[in-house]
XYZ file of C-alpha atoms in Angstrom:
780
model
C 23.481 -9.632 44.869
C 20.046 -8.188 43.419
C 20.120 -6.543 39.980
C 17.088 -4.540 38.684
C 15.324 -5.090 35.680
C 15.392 -2.252 33.088
C 12.764 0.319 34.160
C 10.461 2.490 32.205
C 12.578 4.642 29.455
C 11.776 7.942 30.624
C 14.649 9.450 31.515
C 16.976 8.835 28.419
C 17.959 11.258 25.534
C 17.607 13.755 28.200
C 19.887 16.445 25.705
C 17.597 16.285 22.982
C 16.136 19.990 22.245
C 12.467 20.339 23.936
C 11.769 21.873 20.684
C 11.305 18.415 19.172
C 9.608 16.930 21.456
C 6.743 19.645 20.764
C 6.663 18.601 18.016
C 6.200 14.755 18.734
C 3.455 15.521 20.080
C 2.447 18.201 17.995
C 0.735 18.195 14.427
C 1.187 15.925 12.050
C 4.109 17.429 10.522
C 6.015 17.269 13.057
C 5.573 13.399 13.410
C 6.080 13.297 9.874
C 9.865 14.783 9.885
C 10.236 12.832 13.858
C 10.031 9.536 11.338
C 11.940 10.330 8.625
C 14.230 11.341 11.002
C 14.420 7.763 12.509
C 14.321 6.567 9.323
C 17.590 8.561 8.810
C 19.158 7.244 11.513
C 18.377 3.338 10.439
C 20.143 4.222 7.487
C 23.007 5.645 8.777
C 23.451 2.809 11.392
C 22.954 0.507 8.640
C 25.412 1.609 6.214
C 28.036 1.907 9.706
C 27.291 -1.692 9.817
C 28.630 -2.872 6.358
C 31.238 -0.195 5.964
C 34.231 -2.517 7.069
C 32.714 -5.143 4.450
C 33.086 -2.578 2.642
C 36.139 -1.406 2.401
C 37.939 -4.904 3.092
C 36.358 -5.958 0.039
C 37.191 -2.749 -2.088
C 40.377 -2.947 -0.728
C 41.030 -6.467 -0.520
C 39.727 -7.105 -4.419
C 42.272 -4.158 -5.700
C 45.189 -5.591 -3.908
C 43.903 -8.763 -6.260
C 44.057 -6.689 -9.303
C 47.093 -5.048 -8.571
C 48.786 -8.381 -8.620
C 47.389 -9.158 -11.948
C 48.656 -5.965 -13.077
C 52.085 -6.239 -11.609
C 53.471 -7.794 -14.470
C 52.459 -5.330 -17.251
C 51.808 -2.457 -15.968
C 53.895 0.635 -13.987
C 53.847 0.022 -10.226
C 54.247 3.826 -9.796
C 50.772 4.120 -11.637
C 49.383 0.150 -9.144
C 51.220 2.087 -6.255
C 48.932 5.839 -7.166
C 45.870 3.612 -7.359
C 46.020 1.787 -4.668
C 46.434 4.673 -2.877
C 43.685 6.311 -3.984
C 41.489 3.082 -2.882
C 42.748 3.222 0.507
C 41.807 7.138 0.765
C 38.562 7.430 -0.394
C 37.240 4.051 1.017
C 39.066 5.971 4.248
C 37.421 9.030 3.857
C 34.067 6.779 3.259
C 34.819 4.871 6.292
C 35.020 7.383 8.594
C 32.476 9.542 7.230
C 29.788 6.537 7.546
C 31.331 6.383 11.606
C 30.688 9.821 12.196
C 26.981 9.401 10.520
C 26.675 6.898 12.918
C 27.771 8.285 16.128
C 25.613 11.390 14.780
C 22.476 9.521 14.282
C 21.721 9.318 18.055
C 20.746 13.133 17.933
C 17.774 14.342 15.318
C 19.242 17.682 15.066
C 21.795 15.319 12.487
C 19.757 16.245 8.788
C 19.690 13.793 5.820
C 21.859 15.615 3.088
C 19.960 14.960 -0.541
C 19.716 12.287 -2.458
C 22.116 12.910 -4.805
C 25.141 13.080 -2.680
C 24.497 9.705 -1.438
C 24.377 8.909 -5.759
C 27.699 10.893 -6.124
C 29.534 9.267 -3.689
C 28.913 5.674 -4.659
C 29.576 6.977 -8.144
C 32.745 8.230 -7.054
C 33.507 5.532 -5.227
C 33.578 2.702 -7.530
C 34.803 5.432 -10.606
C 37.907 5.593 -8.803
C 38.141 1.417 -7.871
C 37.633 0.318 -11.600
C 39.665 3.423 -13.076
C 42.563 1.527 -13.624
C 41.251 -2.236 -14.248
C 39.118 -0.545 -16.858
C 41.970 1.405 -18.972
C 44.781 -1.119 -18.527
C 42.324 -4.642 -19.346
C 42.955 -4.913 -23.061
C 46.561 -4.798 -22.823
C 46.633 -7.638 -19.834
C 46.651 -10.864 -20.129
C 43.961 -13.894 -20.492
C 44.595 -14.422 -17.053
C 44.870 -10.874 -15.670
C 41.567 -9.965 -17.353
C 39.536 -13.318 -15.702
C 40.855 -11.643 -12.026
C 40.147 -8.524 -13.176
C 35.822 -9.720 -14.963
C 36.123 -11.764 -10.755
C 37.369 -8.731 -9.233
C 34.268 -6.207 -10.416
C 32.042 -9.056 -10.153
C 32.779 -9.366 -6.478
C 32.578 -5.744 -6.293
C 29.159 -5.392 -8.178
C 28.273 -7.863 -5.239
C 29.531 -5.302 -2.519
C 26.666 -3.465 -3.401
C 24.926 -5.000 -0.415
C 26.717 -2.864 1.361
C 24.769 -0.163 0.315
C 21.198 -1.770 0.445
C 19.739 1.087 3.284
C 20.094 3.346 0.843
C 18.559 1.954 -2.359
C 19.939 4.825 -4.883
C 23.332 4.467 -4.299
C 23.123 0.956 -4.056
C 21.963 1.202 -7.882
C 24.510 4.081 -8.655
C 27.621 1.776 -7.650
C 25.777 -2.077 -10.064
C 25.796 0.945 -12.403
C 29.417 2.508 -12.339
C 31.256 -0.894 -11.862
C 28.699 -2.144 -14.803
C 29.421 0.335 -16.931
C 33.552 0.180 -15.999
C 33.432 -3.618 -16.898
C 31.724 -2.643 -20.023
C 33.739 -0.229 -21.301
C 36.942 -2.434 -20.313
C 35.581 -4.844 -23.178
C 35.303 -2.021 -25.777
C 38.547 -0.135 -25.352
C 39.897 -3.278 -25.468
C 38.317 -4.890 -29.323
C 36.437 -1.532 -30.534
C 34.049 -3.712 -29.733
C 32.237 -5.237 -27.264
C 30.982 -8.512 -28.096
C 27.030 -9.693 -27.914
C 27.879 -12.570 -25.720
C 30.016 -11.070 -23.459
C 28.019 -7.755 -23.504
C 24.542 -10.421 -22.541
C 26.871 -12.091 -20.110
C 28.009 -8.568 -18.149
C 24.056 -7.187 -18.728
C 22.787 -10.531 -17.399
C 24.978 -10.627 -14.445
C 24.290 -6.734 -13.359
C 20.676 -7.539 -14.250
C 21.050 -10.492 -11.120
C 22.470 -7.790 -9.265
C 20.096 -5.588 -9.144
C 16.756 -7.485 -9.205
C 18.672 -8.699 -6.166
C 19.080 -6.019 -4.805
C 16.208 -4.216 -5.209
C 14.201 -7.055 -3.250
C 17.287 -6.547 -0.646
C 16.632 -3.037 -0.213
C 13.187 -2.827 -0.373
C 13.384 -5.880 2.546
C 15.851 -3.195 4.179
C 13.667 -0.077 3.795
C 10.719 -1.427 4.590
C 12.326 -2.424 7.819
C 13.579 0.631 8.561
C 10.350 2.275 7.876
C 8.830 0.404 10.415
C 11.202 0.754 13.022
C 11.080 4.677 12.490
C 7.041 3.963 12.724
C 8.008 2.221 16.467
C 10.766 4.490 17.010
C 8.213 7.446 16.224
C 5.557 5.938 18.582
C 7.837 4.936 21.248
C 8.848 8.257 21.501
C 5.638 10.574 21.634
C 4.424 7.714 24.516
C 7.573 8.721 26.029
C 7.178 12.043 25.599
C 3.617 12.058 27.053
C 4.428 10.202 29.337
C 6.938 12.736 30.597
C 4.326 15.239 29.811
C 2.601 13.240 32.358
C 4.436 13.321 34.918
C 5.869 16.747 34.601
C 2.058 18.359 34.874
C 1.893 16.578 38.186
C -1.218 14.938 37.052
C -0.082 11.793 38.322
C 3.528 10.251 39.114
C 4.744 6.289 37.101
C 5.782 3.625 39.049
C 7.252 -0.521 38.835
C 7.770 -3.549 40.289
C 9.532 -6.944 39.419
C 7.972 -10.228 39.829
C 8.682 -10.104 43.290
C 6.837 -6.933 43.417
C 10.588 -4.666 44.357
C 10.189 -0.837 43.100
C 12.340 -0.689 39.847
C 10.877 2.279 38.831
C 9.535 5.443 40.581
C 8.305 9.294 39.557
C 10.858 11.850 41.582
C 6.355 12.709 42.508
C 6.232 9.986 44.480
C 9.710 9.749 46.508
C 8.777 13.431 47.201
C 5.935 12.924 48.416
C 7.087 10.174 50.520
C 10.588 12.101 51.383
C 12.580 10.056 50.791
C 15.399 9.359 47.688
C 14.577 6.902 44.796
C 17.616 4.994 45.747
C 16.370 4.351 49.248
C 13.096 2.908 47.292
C 14.730 0.381 44.425
C 14.880 -2.675 45.257
C 12.127 -2.618 48.253
C 8.816 -4.204 48.180
C 6.154 -1.222 47.115
C 3.717 -2.263 49.765
C 5.846 -1.851 52.196
C 7.048 1.541 50.963
C 3.633 2.858 51.056
C 3.266 1.367 54.584
C 2.608 -1.790 54.923
C -1.059 -1.559 52.490
C -2.303 -4.799 52.760
C -5.044 -4.568 50.411
C -2.099 -3.391 47.533
C -0.289 -6.456 49.031
C -3.514 -8.272 48.326
C -3.698 -7.483 44.628
C -0.275 -7.664 43.046
C -0.585 -11.352 44.006
C -3.168 -11.553 42.061
C -1.442 -10.469 39.157
C -4.852 -9.185 37.586
C -5.092 -5.795 36.036
C -6.336 -3.227 39.002
C -7.796 0.248 38.968
C -9.181 2.734 41.704
C -7.194 1.184 44.617
C -7.137 3.601 47.109
C -4.612 3.853 49.976
C -4.384 6.030 53.190
C -0.724 7.136 52.957
C 1.355 8.872 55.968
C 3.568 11.535 54.835
C 5.599 14.195 56.702
C 3.352 16.114 55.286
C 0.738 14.568 57.025
C -2.261 12.451 55.850
C -2.774 11.970 52.187
C -4.628 9.482 49.875
C -2.994 8.464 46.417
C -4.918 6.358 44.359
C -2.842 3.940 42.388
C -4.049 1.694 39.420
C -1.152 -1.354 37.687
C -1.149 -3.473 34.406
C 1.265 -7.102 34.683
C 3.798 -7.228 32.643
C 4.237 -10.842 30.329
C 7.294 -11.458 28.776
C 7.185 -13.027 25.017
C 7.448 -15.947 26.445
C 4.263 -15.709 29.006
C 6.417 -15.217 32.286
C 5.346 -12.762 34.550
C 7.398 -9.874 35.191
C 5.890 -7.727 37.347
C 3.539 -4.855 37.092
C 3.901 -1.256 36.122
C 1.449 1.173 37.059
C 0.045 5.048 36.997
C -0.838 6.931 40.812
C -1.584 9.331 42.358
C -2.458 11.663 45.142
C -6.293 12.289 45.632
C -5.972 14.103 49.222
C -7.660 17.059 48.278
C -10.595 15.300 45.547
C -11.381 12.486 49.478
C -11.427 16.051 50.859
C -13.877 17.889 48.582
C -16.353 14.306 49.068
C -16.381 14.260 53.067
C -17.318 17.758 52.287
C -20.185 17.005 50.117
C -20.756 14.650 51.840
C -21.067 16.432 55.378
C -23.214 18.946 53.232
C -25.706 16.025 52.181
C -26.308 14.788 55.938
C -26.801 17.946 57.465
C -28.831 20.434 58.157
C -27.763 23.944 56.480
C -30.357 26.152 59.538
C -29.746 23.959 62.275
C -26.253 22.310 61.426
C -27.829 19.018 62.877
C -27.838 15.644 60.799
C -30.651 16.307 58.368
C -33.813 13.471 58.097
C -30.866 11.186 55.933
C -28.001 11.583 58.306
C -31.079 10.557 61.489
C -31.957 7.664 59.941
C -27.834 5.772 59.324
C -27.617 6.464 62.976
C -30.867 4.483 63.928
C -29.796 2.262 61.648
C -26.199 1.781 63.461
C -27.881 2.395 66.539
C -30.290 -0.102 65.741
C -27.433 -2.484 64.523
C -25.685 -2.451 67.615
C -28.890 -3.071 70.018
C -29.202 -6.537 67.806
C -25.963 -7.518 68.025
C -24.681 -6.870 71.730
C -28.590 -7.205 73.264
C -28.430 -3.526 74.542
C -31.777 -1.237 73.477
C -31.778 1.571 71.737
C -34.709 4.707 70.912
C -35.477 7.225 69.400
C -37.378 10.483 69.850
C -39.633 12.680 67.611
C -40.024 16.295 68.903
C -42.673 17.985 67.521
C -42.890 22.039 68.490
C -45.701 23.007 70.125
C -46.847 26.638 69.424
C -44.667 27.342 66.724
C -46.964 27.880 63.330
C -48.349 31.312 65.023
C -44.379 32.369 65.660
C -43.581 32.187 61.705
C -47.157 34.274 61.372
C -45.980 36.150 64.261
C -43.060 37.504 63.828
C -41.919 36.609 60.592
C -39.400 33.395 59.306
C -36.404 35.247 60.089
C -37.291 34.991 63.798
C -38.471 31.491 63.516
C -35.313 30.655 62.150
C -33.570 32.051 65.109
C -35.979 30.376 67.169
C -34.995 26.850 65.413
C -31.579 27.570 65.788
C -31.962 28.484 70.180
C -33.817 25.091 69.991
C -30.906 22.751 68.199
C -28.582 24.496 70.785
C -31.005 23.521 73.682
C -31.454 20.269 72.275
C -28.055 19.363 71.881
C -26.886 20.224 75.214
C -29.510 18.119 76.854
C -28.853 15.786 74.806
C -25.483 15.670 75.533
C -23.212 12.368 75.272
C -26.553 10.601 75.684
C -28.028 10.895 71.702
C -27.360 12.596 68.311
C -29.576 15.046 67.613
C -30.982 16.034 64.249
C -33.969 17.739 62.900
C -35.670 16.311 60.541
C -37.675 19.691 58.872
C -39.990 22.417 59.486
C -40.480 22.441 63.220
C -39.380 18.254 64.039
C -36.749 17.252 65.313
C -35.097 13.338 66.438
C -32.614 12.230 69.134
C -31.120 8.866 68.271
C -29.539 7.220 72.098
C -27.753 4.159 71.520
C -27.814 3.285 75.224
C -31.402 3.438 76.184
C -31.323 0.657 78.836
C -32.452 2.810 81.763
C -35.742 4.107 80.541
C -35.623 6.161 83.565
C -32.561 7.946 81.715
C -34.865 8.596 78.785
C -37.797 9.928 80.986
C -35.081 12.290 82.487
C -33.646 13.529 79.014
C -37.323 13.899 77.858
C -38.712 15.360 81.007
C -35.149 18.157 80.317
C -35.811 18.848 76.471
C -39.805 19.615 77.658
C -38.530 22.435 80.345
C -35.849 23.816 78.330
C -37.624 24.176 74.900
C -41.084 25.640 77.160
C -38.178 28.215 78.859
C -38.804 32.131 76.430
C -36.961 32.684 73.670
C -35.814 36.663 73.163
C -35.062 37.599 69.305
C -34.514 40.942 69.275
C -37.107 42.109 72.193
C -38.895 39.848 71.326
C -40.277 37.293 73.979
C -41.356 34.071 72.420
C -42.564 30.808 73.891
C -43.413 27.508 72.680
C -43.415 23.890 73.877
C -42.801 20.683 72.500
C -44.118 17.332 72.335
C -42.338 13.706 72.045
C -43.270 10.413 71.018
C -40.406 7.767 72.085
C -40.401 4.132 70.565
C -37.352 1.145 71.277
C -35.682 -0.834 69.175
C -35.660 -3.292 68.646
C -38.389 -4.013 71.221
C -40.828 -2.328 68.879
C -39.437 -2.505 65.826
C -37.007 -4.156 63.836
C -36.080 -2.052 61.285
C -35.495 1.772 60.261
C -38.918 2.205 59.055
C -40.854 0.790 61.320
C -38.776 2.729 64.266
C -39.665 5.391 63.087
C -43.290 4.776 62.288
C -43.117 3.426 66.334
C -42.727 7.025 67.609
C -44.113 9.047 64.752
C -47.479 7.176 66.305
C -46.116 7.404 69.745
C -46.532 11.331 68.772
C -49.606 11.460 67.878
C -50.450 10.036 71.185
C -48.354 12.968 72.742
C -50.238 15.375 70.441
C -53.612 14.205 71.337
C -52.944 13.870 75.446
C -52.416 18.214 75.329
C -49.021 18.402 73.879
C -45.633 19.421 76.021
C -45.765 15.608 77.135
C -43.565 12.168 75.836
C -45.462 9.213 74.949
C -44.174 5.514 74.560
C -45.333 3.955 71.586
C -47.253 0.634 73.186
C -49.379 -2.175 71.476
C -52.758 -0.156 71.673
C -50.994 2.715 69.480
C -50.225 0.189 66.445
C -53.593 -0.946 66.946
C -55.501 2.338 66.885
C -53.611 3.114 64.232
C -54.367 -0.051 62.175
C -57.802 0.441 63.128
C -57.574 4.301 61.626
C -55.992 2.920 58.511
C -59.078 0.762 57.636
C -61.144 3.199 58.345
C -59.562 5.520 56.182
C -60.137 2.683 53.520
C -63.333 1.902 54.480
C -64.105 5.735 53.970
C -62.746 5.760 50.571
C -64.957 2.799 50.119
C -68.141 4.393 51.559
C -68.023 7.860 49.122
C -67.279 5.995 45.913
C -70.501 3.737 46.846
C -72.661 6.124 48.700
C -73.061 4.856 51.481
C -73.613 7.921 53.707
C -77.025 9.781 54.015
C -78.820 12.515 56.223
C -80.970 12.841 58.600
C -82.760 16.217 58.868
C -83.264 17.426 62.651
C -86.191 20.669 62.848
C -85.762 24.361 63.335
C -88.465 25.707 65.119
C -89.660 29.194 65.352
C -89.510 30.470 68.933
C -92.310 32.798 68.229
C -95.704 30.422 67.710
C -93.493 27.626 67.564
C -93.793 26.736 63.140
C -91.423 24.822 61.238
C -88.874 26.917 59.718
C -86.541 24.496 58.449
C -83.907 22.065 58.619
C -80.379 21.421 59.614
C -78.748 18.662 57.249
C -76.844 16.256 59.555
C -74.711 13.379 57.745
C -74.782 9.862 58.830
C -72.470 7.065 58.181
C -74.036 4.054 58.795
C -70.968 0.998 57.889
C -71.943 -2.806 56.841
C -69.917 -4.071 59.656
C -69.006 -1.469 61.756
C -72.428 0.038 62.443
C -73.403 3.372 62.986
C -70.240 5.625 62.686
C -69.933 8.370 64.622
C -69.652 11.830 62.650
C -67.073 12.709 65.621
C -64.626 9.738 64.210
C -65.240 9.962 60.591
C -65.260 13.563 59.936
C -62.284 14.576 61.625
C -60.722 11.675 59.342
C -61.817 13.043 56.134
C -60.040 16.131 57.140
C -57.192 14.917 58.102
C -57.119 12.781 54.874
C -58.419 15.096 52.144
C -61.488 12.758 52.017
C -63.642 16.246 53.036
C -63.569 18.346 50.113
C -65.858 14.966 48.353
C -67.626 14.414 50.968
C -69.069 17.868 51.493
C -69.622 18.136 47.678
C -71.738 15.445 48.402
C -73.329 16.256 51.386
C -73.807 20.635 49.037
C -75.713 18.319 46.742
C -77.721 15.890 48.561
C -78.936 18.752 50.872
C -80.130 21.048 47.540
C -81.305 17.750 46.286
C -83.579 17.789 49.369
C -84.954 21.256 49.864
C -85.455 21.168 45.908
C -88.452 18.724 46.921
C -89.681 20.859 50.092
C -91.616 24.245 50.255
C -90.120 27.440 49.580
C -90.449 28.279 52.944
C -88.623 25.393 54.489
C -84.589 26.148 54.798
C -82.181 23.689 54.670
C -78.747 24.479 56.925
C -76.104 22.746 56.196
C -72.537 21.878 58.576
C -68.580 23.437 56.614
C -65.392 22.415 57.870
C -63.098 24.499 58.320
C -60.588 22.612 55.465
C -63.401 23.266 53.202
C -63.148 26.953 52.997
C -59.323 26.997 52.406
C -60.902 26.295 48.362
C -61.293 28.701 46.589
C -63.876 26.764 44.569
C -66.194 26.706 47.396
C -68.689 28.986 46.298
C -68.557 27.594 42.722
C -69.716 24.071 43.922
C -72.336 25.864 46.144
C -73.527 27.805 42.511
C -73.674 24.726 40.757
C -75.334 22.827 43.209
C -78.146 25.783 43.605
C -79.027 26.291 39.851
C -78.649 22.273 39.185
C -82.016 21.297 42.190
C -83.481 24.912 41.105
C -82.954 25.993 44.361
C -83.691 29.701 45.972
C -80.417 30.582 47.490
C -81.849 32.427 50.568
C -83.344 28.935 51.445
C -79.609 27.297 52.168
C -77.838 28.232 54.865
C -73.939 26.771 55.707
C -72.986 26.527 59.374
C -69.245 27.131 60.618
C -67.208 27.182 63.857
C -64.941 29.469 65.054
C -62.389 26.822 64.131
C -61.980 28.649 60.457
C -60.469 31.911 62.347
C -57.424 29.598 63.345
C -55.909 28.872 60.290
C -55.748 31.151 56.193
C -58.677 33.661 58.047
C -57.973 36.169 55.451
C -58.839 33.233 52.588
C -61.154 32.054 54.765
C -63.271 34.841 55.279
C -62.869 35.913 51.589
C -64.654 32.514 50.717
C -67.344 33.596 53.351
C -68.067 37.072 51.817
C -67.952 35.055 48.190
C -70.530 32.385 49.228
C -72.916 35.020 51.061
C -72.396 36.984 47.823
C -74.926 33.892 46.178
C -77.665 34.853 49.050
C -77.090 31.773 51.259
C -76.690 31.969 54.477
C -74.122 31.810 57.067
C -74.632 30.856 60.589
C -71.672 30.761 63.237
C -72.171 28.093 65.041
C -71.568 27.070 68.653
C -70.850 30.857 69.790
C -69.471 31.729 72.565
C -67.125 28.215 72.705
C -64.102 28.833 71.226
C -62.202 31.425 70.199
C -63.115 34.674 70.153
C -64.655 35.834 66.410
C -66.376 39.299 67.688
C -63.686 41.203 65.467
C -65.286 39.135 62.458
C -68.978 39.840 63.361
C -68.679 43.671 61.521
C -68.145 42.146 58.214
C -71.279 41.514 57.083
C -70.921 38.063 56.989
C -73.095 36.168 59.141
C -76.765 35.970 59.532
C -77.345 34.376 62.473
C -75.632 32.824 65.672
C -76.260 29.624 67.136
C -75.436 29.105 71.100
C -74.647 26.093 72.054
C -76.685 23.193 73.819
C -74.354 23.812 77.167
C -75.441 26.938 77.342
C -79.383 26.628 77.328
C -78.216 23.411 79.753
C -76.641 25.899 82.465
C -79.123 28.465 82.229
C -81.279 26.404 84.322
C -79.639 26.753 87.454
C -76.953 29.540 86.317
C -77.294 33.302 86.483
C -74.030 34.066 85.032
C -74.773 31.931 81.778
C -78.367 33.739 81.120
C -76.113 36.743 81.326
C -74.144 35.541 78.624
C -77.289 34.233 76.528
C -78.906 38.122 77.006
C -75.757 39.476 75.514
C -75.430 37.401 72.816
C -78.903 37.860 72.027
C -78.276 41.848 72.448
C -75.206 41.743 70.431
C -77.287 39.750 67.516
C -79.495 42.511 67.464
C -77.409 45.067 67.209
C -75.999 43.320 64.121
C -79.113 42.296 62.749
C -78.497 38.847 63.182
C -81.245 35.632 63.937
C -79.812 33.841 67.404
C -80.852 29.859 67.725
C -80.526 27.624 70.539
C -79.278 24.007 69.963
C -79.943 21.867 72.680
C -83.369 22.631 73.623
C -84.791 19.338 75.765
C -87.597 20.203 77.873
C -90.550 22.770 77.969
C -88.664 24.712 80.529
C -85.524 24.922 78.298
C -88.069 26.209 75.542
C -89.687 28.998 77.491
C -86.368 30.598 79.154
C -84.270 30.735 75.558
C -88.034 32.264 73.924
C -88.292 34.569 76.891
C -84.675 35.888 76.614
C -84.867 36.445 73.267
C -84.106 33.792 71.428
C -85.581 33.302 67.669
C -85.469 29.822 66.579
C -85.264 26.959 68.863
C -83.379 23.576 67.586
C -83.820 19.923 69.939
C -85.021 16.878 71.001
C -88.043 18.821 72.461
C -88.892 19.109 69.122
C -87.534 16.351 67.462
C -84.417 13.918 66.502
C -82.435 14.271 63.376
C -84.535 11.965 60.962
C -85.022 10.804 57.869
C -85.790 12.479 54.581
C -88.641 10.731 54.466
C -90.363 11.338 57.902
C -89.110 15.032 57.595
C -91.102 15.179 54.223
C -94.066 13.954 56.210
C -93.646 16.292 58.942
C -93.318 19.382 56.226
C -97.247 18.282 54.813
C -98.507 17.093 58.343
C -97.752 20.942 58.963
C -98.944 21.989 56.107
C -102.535 19.989 56.542
C -102.671 21.295 60.346
C -102.469 24.650 58.694
C -104.254 23.878 56.186
C -107.453 22.879 58.946
């Protein structure tokens, strides 16, 4: 038959007042009163323990004295005395027993100390009254009996050791009575007898002092321990009452010994149905809990899922092993708590951390997790996965034209279309801005991936109707397969990004798959970027100068400065290649500053009638500090501002046109010339010709070559020349390579000629020689 060990003492003394319970866990004064109550209870228990001995000794000694007095004392007097001794001891015994029965309640208050002293004096006085009065009339034998009986009563003070004052009063009363007996018999107290009596009393008092002090100290320790235990009990009770958690205890076999009512309510079962049963089985057969209990080590934050009548709940357990005084394992006790709401909050926060707020799709971090899971599955199952990177084409003008609210609406619509097209094939996520990604777990069929890409491109290209506005955009896609193209998440993302870059370069609205050639190009581009940074610091660049000729008299008017890079191992690197790279990496700022400084230095060494034109990147025009850079270079070399000419293309109006126009106006205010290069080949910029910024238009060489056999081109050139005249601008024709081209351009009204007919780009030294040769001819 199973007998459960004693459980946690939480339900005892339920009848105790709540006020005292609050005091026990409250102020220090309350704790002090509680200790005093426990001390009083201990004293009452100790007195009750010795009460039978005390009363029996008093009555027995009285009977012995009565026997000795019987021969020479009135039987009536002896009977009355015995009755008095019996009554007072019976009353004392009953009161002590009653006090013990009341000591379990802290409502029983301790009486004044004088009451205990008076009680001891009264009891001693009643007992010693007759022996003291009749002592002198007795024979020697009877006196010996009386003295020994009174000595035994002194020793009986041990029964009052829990109340030191009462014990001392008892001894003092008996001792005084014995001394009085001798004094009444002889009219004086023999010194030897008095010393003997005082010595006996002193020994008794000394021993009693040590005993009572020890007893009192032990009672105080017990009271303190009980007070602390009571405080702990009340705190645990409060812990359960407030719903913070619940308590449990199991025996060495992991069978439930105690479990809080809060947990039984959660499980929907009574305590009797749980006591004696395995705790892991009670909590749904949780194996982790079973293994933890078998380890017999302290544990905390053990979380487990629990099926209840109220649905799935999550609980957390913590426990410590119970080891007895002999070192034997007796089970576990601990606490538990319902963490269901905490788990739900954590799940909501996790979802928020993994979700893009605008679209509701997984964000960049979550996409990386999904790709990592897909890649792990591919490596384990030998089935390739894929990652698609999507970048919207033409989305920036949507925000610029319609505003960000409509742009956000478009992004939401794109998200919905992507989810619809991807279906069960892949997980769609938003990487940020107008970039999306799709993780495909099973990409074994390349045709399935191709079909998905085509559907996505077609779906995104469908018009978006936002607040009566029709918006059209496109999408470019880059795709990489794992683990074929990369065996890590970062590697696959990089490869997909390279494929997307290639798709953008191919004209957008397409899907490109990663190939080794892309990797080689990317690595070569990275090496070229590193070389470009080094070339800037080592000043490996130079400026070549192509002559600008007056169409009217073929005189030299100036030069266009063209940057050249002779790489130590690559040889000559095309400006188209490294200028584009410099713009993408931000190095164009340093490179452009060097060109401005070098062009002004060259102009300073040439005659004042020679101008120098240099090209500006659209990226340079977004810097408000550019006019300051030009102004400093002009001042540094003391060059007249009108000798410096800055050429820009129509691409400057694609981005921040207002900011670029402001920078151009500030440059124009310095006195430098502003030329619009490649006019007519790019974007319509006619609206900016009346801003009083440009002083020259440059006709692209393609128009010059086509003019030889295309009348429409000739008409366009005539229109450009007429337009320039209307705005008082100079017209320069580039790419003039033949005499017929020169004659034709001159006849059409072009003011300046630039091309191989009059000179290829040349070094600074050859340009200087050309200037000096021209001067010599002019002088001759």
